[in-house]
Coordinates of C-alpha atoms in Angstrom, one line a residue:
M293 CA 89.6 104.7 74.4
T294 CA 92.4 102.1 74.6
T295 CA 91.8 98.8 76.3
T296 CA 94.1 97.0 78.7
S297 CA 97.5 96.2 77.3
S298 CA 98.0 92.6 76.2
D299 CA 101.4 92.7 77.9
I300 CA 99.8 92.7 81.3
T301 CA 98.0 89.5 80.4
A302 CA 101.2 88.0 79.0
T303 CA 103.1 88.9 82.2
Q304 CA 100.5 87.2 84.3
S305 CA 101.0 83.9 82.4
F306 CA 104.6 83.8 83.7
S307 CA 103.7 84.5 87.4
S308 CA 104.2 82.1 90.3
P309 CA 101.8 79.1 90.8
D310 CA 100.1 80.9 93.6
D311 CA 99.5 84.0 91.4
E312 CA 98.3 81.8 88.6
E313 CA 95.7 80.3 90.9
D314 CA 94.6 83.7 91.9
S315 CA 94.4 84.9 88.3
D316 CA 92.0 82.0 87.6
D317 CA 89.6 83.5 90.1
P318 CA 86.9 85.3 88.1
S319 CA 86.3 87.8 90.9
V320 CA 89.0 90.1 89.4
L321 CA 89.3 93.4 91.2
P322 CA 90.6 93.3 94.8
L323 CA 88.2 94.2 97.6
P324 CA 86.9 96.8 98.3
W325 CA 87.2 98.1 94.8
S326 CA 85.2 95.4 93.1
P327 CA 81.8 96.3 94.5
F328 CA 82.6 100.0 94.1
F329 CA 83.5 99.5 90.5
V330 CA 80.4 97.4 89.7
V331 CA 78.1 100.0 91.3
Y332 CA 79.9 102.9 89.6
S333 CA 79.8 101.3 86.2
T334 CA 76.2 100.3 86.5
V335 CA 75.2 103.8 87.5
A336 CA 77.2 105.2 84.5
I337 CA 75.5 102.8 82.1
V338 CA 72.0 103.6 83.3
T339 CA 72.7 107.3 83.2
A340 CA 74.3 107.3 79.8
V341 CA 71.5 105.2 78.2
G342 CA 68.6 107.0 80.0
G343 CA 69.9 110.5 79.4
N344 CA 70.7 110.0 75.7
V345 CA 67.4 108.2 75.1
L346 CA 65.7 111.3 76.5
I347 CA 67.6 113.5 74.0
L348 CA 66.6 111.3 71.0
L349 CA 62.9 111.2 72.1
S350 CA 62.8 114.9 72.7
Y351 CA 64.4 115.6 69.3
G352 CA 61.9 113.3 67.6
R353 CA 58.7 114.6 69.3
D354 CA 59.5 118.4 69.2
G355 CA 59.8 120.0 65.8
Q356 CA 61.2 123.2 67.2
L357 CA 64.3 121.3 68.5
R358 CA 65.3 120.2 65.0
D359 CA 67.7 123.0 64.1
V360 CA 71.3 122.7 63.0
H361 CA 72.7 123.0 66.5
N362 CA 70.5 120.3 67.9
L363 CA 71.3 118.1 64.9
Y364 CA 74.9 118.0 66.2
L365 CA 73.6 117.2 69.7
L366 CA 71.5 114.4 68.2
H367 CA 74.6 112.7 66.7
L368 CA 76.4 113.3 69.9
A369 CA 73.6 111.5 71.8
V370 CA 73.7 108.6 69.3
C371 CA 77.5 108.2 70.1
D372 CA 77.0 108.5 73.8
L373 CA 74.0 106.1 73.8
L374 CA 76.0 103.4 71.9
I375 CA 78.9 103.9 74.3
G376 CA 76.6 103.4 77.3
A377 CA 74.6 100.5 75.8
V378 CA 77.5 98.6 74.1
S379 CA 81.0 99.7 75.1
M380 CA 80.4 100.0 78.8
P381 CA 78.6 96.7 79.4
L382 CA 81.0 94.7 77.3
Y383 CA 84.0 96.2 78.9
L384 CA 82.4 95.7 82.3
I385 CA 82.1 92.0 81.6
Y386 CA 85.7 92.0 80.3
T387 CA 87.0 93.7 83.5
V388 CA 84.9 91.5 85.9
L389 CA 86.5 88.4 84.2
Y390 CA 89.9 89.9 85.0
W391 CA 90.5 91.2 81.5
R392 CA 89.6 87.9 79.8
W393 CA 87.4 88.2 76.7
P394 CA 84.8 85.4 76.4
M395 CA 83.2 86.4 73.1
G396 CA 85.9 85.5 70.5
V397 CA 88.2 87.4 68.2
V398 CA 85.5 88.7 65.8
M399 CA 83.3 90.1 68.5
C400 CA 86.4 91.7 70.1
K401 CA 87.4 93.5 66.8
L402 CA 83.8 94.7 66.3
F403 CA 83.7 96.0 69.9
L404 CA 87.1 97.8 69.4
V405 CA 85.9 99.3 66.1
E406 CA 82.7 100.5 67.6
D407 CA 84.3 102.0 70.7
Y408 CA 87.2 103.8 69.0
T409 CA 85.0 105.2 66.3
L410 CA 82.4 106.5 68.7
C411 CA 84.9 108.1 71.1
C412 CA 86.6 109.8 68.2
M413 CA 83.3 110.9 66.7
S414 CA 82.1 112.4 69.9
T415 CA 85.3 114.5 70.1
L416 CA 84.7 115.8 66.6
I417 CA 81.1 116.6 67.3
I418 CA 82.1 118.7 70.3
I419 CA 84.3 120.7 67.9
L420 CA 81.3 121.1 65.6
V421 CA 79.1 122.3 68.5
A422 CA 81.7 124.9 69.6
A423 CA 82.2 126.1 66.0
D424 CA 78.4 126.3 65.6
R425 CA 78.2 128.4 68.8
L426 CA 80.9 130.8 67.5
A427 CA 79.2 131.2 64.0
L428 CA 75.8 131.8 65.6
L429 CA 77.3 134.5 67.9
T430 CA 79.3 136.3 65.2
L431 CA 76.9 135.9 62.2
G432 CA 73.6 135.9 64.0
A433 CA 70.4 135.4 62.0
S434 CA 72.3 135.2 58.7
Y435 CA 73.8 131.9 60.0
Q436 CA 70.4 130.2 60.2
G437 CA 68.8 128.6 57.2
K438 CA 72.1 128.2 55.3
T439 CA 73.7 125.4 57.2
R440 CA 71.6 122.3 57.4
K441 CA 73.0 120.8 54.2
R442 CA 76.5 121.8 55.3
A443 CA 75.9 120.2 58.7
Y444 CA 75.0 116.9 57.1
I445 CA 78.2 117.1 55.0
K446 CA 80.3 117.9 58.1
L447 CA 78.8 115.0 60.0
A448 CA 79.3 112.6 57.1
V449 CA 83.0 113.6 56.9
C450 CA 83.4 113.3 60.7
W451 CA 81.8 109.8 60.8
T452 CA 84.0 108.7 57.9
C453 CA 87.2 110.1 59.4
S454 CA 86.4 108.6 62.8
F455 CA 85.9 105.2 61.3
L456 CA 89.0 105.3 59.1
L457 CA 91.4 106.6 61.7
Y458 CA 91.5 103.4 63.8
S459 CA 89.2 100.7 62.2
P460 CA 91.5 99.5 59.3
A461 CA 94.3 99.0 61.8
I462 CA 92.0 97.2 64.3
L463 CA 90.7 94.9 61.6
L464 CA 93.8 94.2 59.5
W465 CA 96.9 94.8 61.6
D466 CA 97.5 91.1 62.4
V467 CA 96.5 90.2 58.8
V468 CA 99.1 92.5 57.3
T469 CA 101.9 91.6 59.8
G470 CA 101.1 87.9 59.5
H471 CA 100.8 87.3 63.3
S472 CA 98.9 88.5 66.4
V473 CA 100.6 89.9 69.5
V474 CA 97.4 89.7 71.5
P475 CA 97.3 86.6 73.7
E476 CA 94.4 84.2 73.2
G477 CA 91.4 85.2 75.4
D478 CA 92.4 88.8 75.6
C479 CA 90.8 91.7 73.7
D480 CA 93.3 94.5 72.8
V481 CA 94.4 96.4 69.7
E482 CA 97.3 94.9 67.8
F483 CA 99.0 98.3 67.4
N484 CA 99.2 99.1 71.1
R485 CA 103.0 98.7 71.2
S486 CA 103.6 100.7 67.9
I487 CA 104.8 104.0 69.2
V488 CA 104.7 105.6 65.8
F489 CA 101.1 104.6 65.1
V490 CA 100.0 105.6 68.6
M491 CA 101.7 109.0 68.4
V492 CA 100.3 109.8 65.0
T493 CA 96.8 108.8 65.9
E494 CA 96.9 110.6 69.2
I495 CA 98.0 113.8 67.6
I496 CA 95.1 113.5 65.1
S497 CA 92.5 112.5 67.6
F498 CA 93.6 114.6 70.6
S499 CA 96.1 117.3 69.9
V500 CA 94.4 118.7 66.9
P501 CA 90.9 118.7 68.5
F502 CA 92.4 120.2 71.7
V503 CA 94.0 123.1 69.9
S504 CA 90.9 123.6 67.8
L505 CA 88.7 123.8 70.9
A506 CA 91.1 126.2 72.6
V507 CA 91.1 128.5 69.5
I508 CA 87.4 128.4 69.1
N509 CA 86.7 129.0 72.8
G510 CA 89.2 131.9 72.7
Q511 CA 87.3 133.5 69.8
L512 CA 84.1 133.0 71.7
L513 CA 85.4 134.8 74.7
V514 CA 86.6 137.7 72.5
A515 CA 83.2 137.9 70.7
L516 CA 81.3 137.8 74.0
K517 CA 83.4 140.7 75.4
K518 CA 82.8 142.8 72.3
R519 CA 79.0 142.1 72.6
R520 CA 79.1 143.1 76.3
K521 CA 80.8 146.4 75.5
V522 CA 78.2 147.1 72.9
G523 CA 75.5 146.4 75.5
D524 CA 77.2 148.8 78.0
H525 CA 77.2 151.6 75.4
Q526 CA 73.5 151.1 74.8
A527 CA 72.7 150.9 78.5
S528 CA 71.0 154.3 78.4
G529 CA 68.8 153.2 75.5
P530 CA 66.5 150.2 75.0
S531 CA 67.9 147.1 76.8
P532 CA 69.7 144.8 74.4
K533 CA 68.2 141.4 73.6
K534 CA 69.6 138.5 75.6
E535 CA 71.9 136.2 73.8
R536 CA 70.6 132.9 72.7
S537 CA 71.1 130.0 75.1
T538 CA 73.4 128.2 72.7
T539 CA 76.0 130.9 73.4
N540 CA 76.0 130.3 77.1
Y541 CA 76.9 126.7 77.2
K542 CA 79.6 125.6 79.5
D543 CA 83.0 125.1 78.0
D544 CA 83.7 121.6 76.8
D545 CA 85.5 119.3 79.3
T546 CA 88.5 117.7 77.6
S547 CA 90.3 116.7 80.8
S548 CA 89.2 113.1 80.6
K549 CA 90.3 112.8 77.0
F550 CA 93.6 114.4 77.9
A551 CA 94.4 112.1 80.8
T552 CA 93.5 109.0 78.8
D553 CA 95.7 110.0 75.8
I554 CA 98.7 110.7 77.9
T555 CA 98.4 107.3 79.6
T556 CA 97.9 105.7 76.2
I557 CA 101.2 107.1 74.9
L558 CA 103.0 106.0 78.1
W559 CA 101.6 102.5 77.7
S560 CA 102.8 102.2 74.1
V561 CA 106.3 103.1 75.3
C562 CA 106.4 101.3 78.6
G563 CA 103.4 99.3 79.7
D564 CA 104.9 98.7 83.1
C565 CA 105.2 102.4 83.8
V566 CA 101.4 102.8 84.0
N567 CA 99.4 101.4 86.9
Q568 CA 96.8 99.0 85.5
Y569 CA 94.0 100.1 87.8
L570 CA 94.8 103.8 87.3
Y571 CA 94.7 103.2 83.5
E572 CA 91.3 101.6 83.8
A573 CA 90.1 104.5 85.9
F574 CA 91.0 106.9 83.1
N575 CA 89.1 104.8 80.6
W576 CA 86.0 105.0 82.7
W577 CA 86.6 108.6 83.3
L578 CA 86.6 109.2 79.5
W579 CA 83.4 107.3 79.2
T580 CA 81.7 109.3 81.9
K581 CA 81.3 112.2 79.5
S582 CA 78.6 110.0 77.9
C583 CA 76.6 110.4 81.1
I584 CA 77.3 114.1 81.4
N585 CA 76.7 115.3 77.9
P586 CA 72.9 115.0 77.9
F587 CA 72.8 117.4 80.9
L588 CA 75.7 119.6 79.9
Y589 CA 74.5 120.3 76.4
A590 CA 70.8 119.4 76.1
Y591 CA 69.3 120.0 79.6
H592 CA 70.7 123.5 79.5
S593 CA 68.1 124.3 76.9
P594 CA 64.7 125.1 78.4
R595 CA 62.9 123.4 75.6
F596 CA 64.9 120.2 76.1
R597 CA 64.3 120.5 79.8
R598 CA 60.5 120.7 79.3
N599 CA 60.6 117.6 77.0
F600 CA 62.6 115.7 79.6
Q601 CA 60.1 116.5 82.3
Q602 CA 57.1 115.5 80.2
L603 CA 58.8 112.2 79.1
L604 CA 59.8 111.4 82.6
S605 CA 56.4 112.3 84.0
R606 CA 54.9 109.5 81.9
V607 CA 57.2 107.0 83.4
L608 CA 57.2 108.3 87.0
P609 CA 54.1 110.4 87.1
H610 CA 53.6 110.4 90.9
R611 CA 57.2 111.4 91.7
L612 CA 57.6 114.1 89.1
S613 CA 54.2 115.7 89.2
S614 CA 54.3 116.4 92.9
G615 CA 50.6 117.0 93.0
R616 CA 50.8 119.6 90.2
K617 CA 48.8 119.5 87.0
P618 CA 50.9 118.1 84.1
S619 CA 52.2 120.7 81.7
V620 CA 50.8 120.9 78.2
D621 CA 52.7 118.9 75.6
L622 CA 55.0 120.9 73.3
V623 CA 53.8 119.0 70.3

């Protein structure tokens, strides 16, 4: 995720007196978009936080969910929860104040480090989930029991790479160059106008993951077709066992990441070429995956689903029970 370009704020400072008076109005977005944006972002925050808290609680209370595949989902839920609890609310405040940051430079840099790291990490975890699916489908039972230690190593490497890709530049760019290009009161990355840095990091954080997912999903389709052919040949005999649910997950949606990264590259070349509100829409579109992931990945599992129902029934017993006897706890 890349925040609003500082050049927009700088351009506004040279506008006409009437425009300057308008820019001082803290009610930011023009009607009717302002109430729509506030409602949408509020729903997104509540959904992201609530959905991912359910994943964490389910993982903690149900020992049978603690396999390698769900370990990846746990880390994905941590990323999405922090995006929903930290990134979205802070950026909502920033937007509602017409892209003015009221919390100081240090807090701005911490916010940017947190957001860039988590968005990058969530992308890498999606690759790990897809690769885990492929290995489970092709290797079967031999894949289980050998991978927990490897999973921890993979996750540690991904967290480290996600932090190192952007964080040093976010924290030290102005220190190394000796000056800041971000106007006072704004919150933006210093490297936003460096086309070389933006291109290199976007290749690493988007192009490589996009190609990796395409290759992995292609291999998954091939493996599934082979398994179906084997099932067809065995149709006259005993019915083949159903595939595990982890192989039936919906393909990962990378469209929001794709749209945001294209707009990011355009902004680094020509900030005026990208509509500000469209750019912000892509940012929130990217974050929306934090609301969808709990249902796209975890709710698809019957065991997660039962845990969700049990947890929610304790909060909203009358609405969810519908007069039925509560189900027996899984743990």
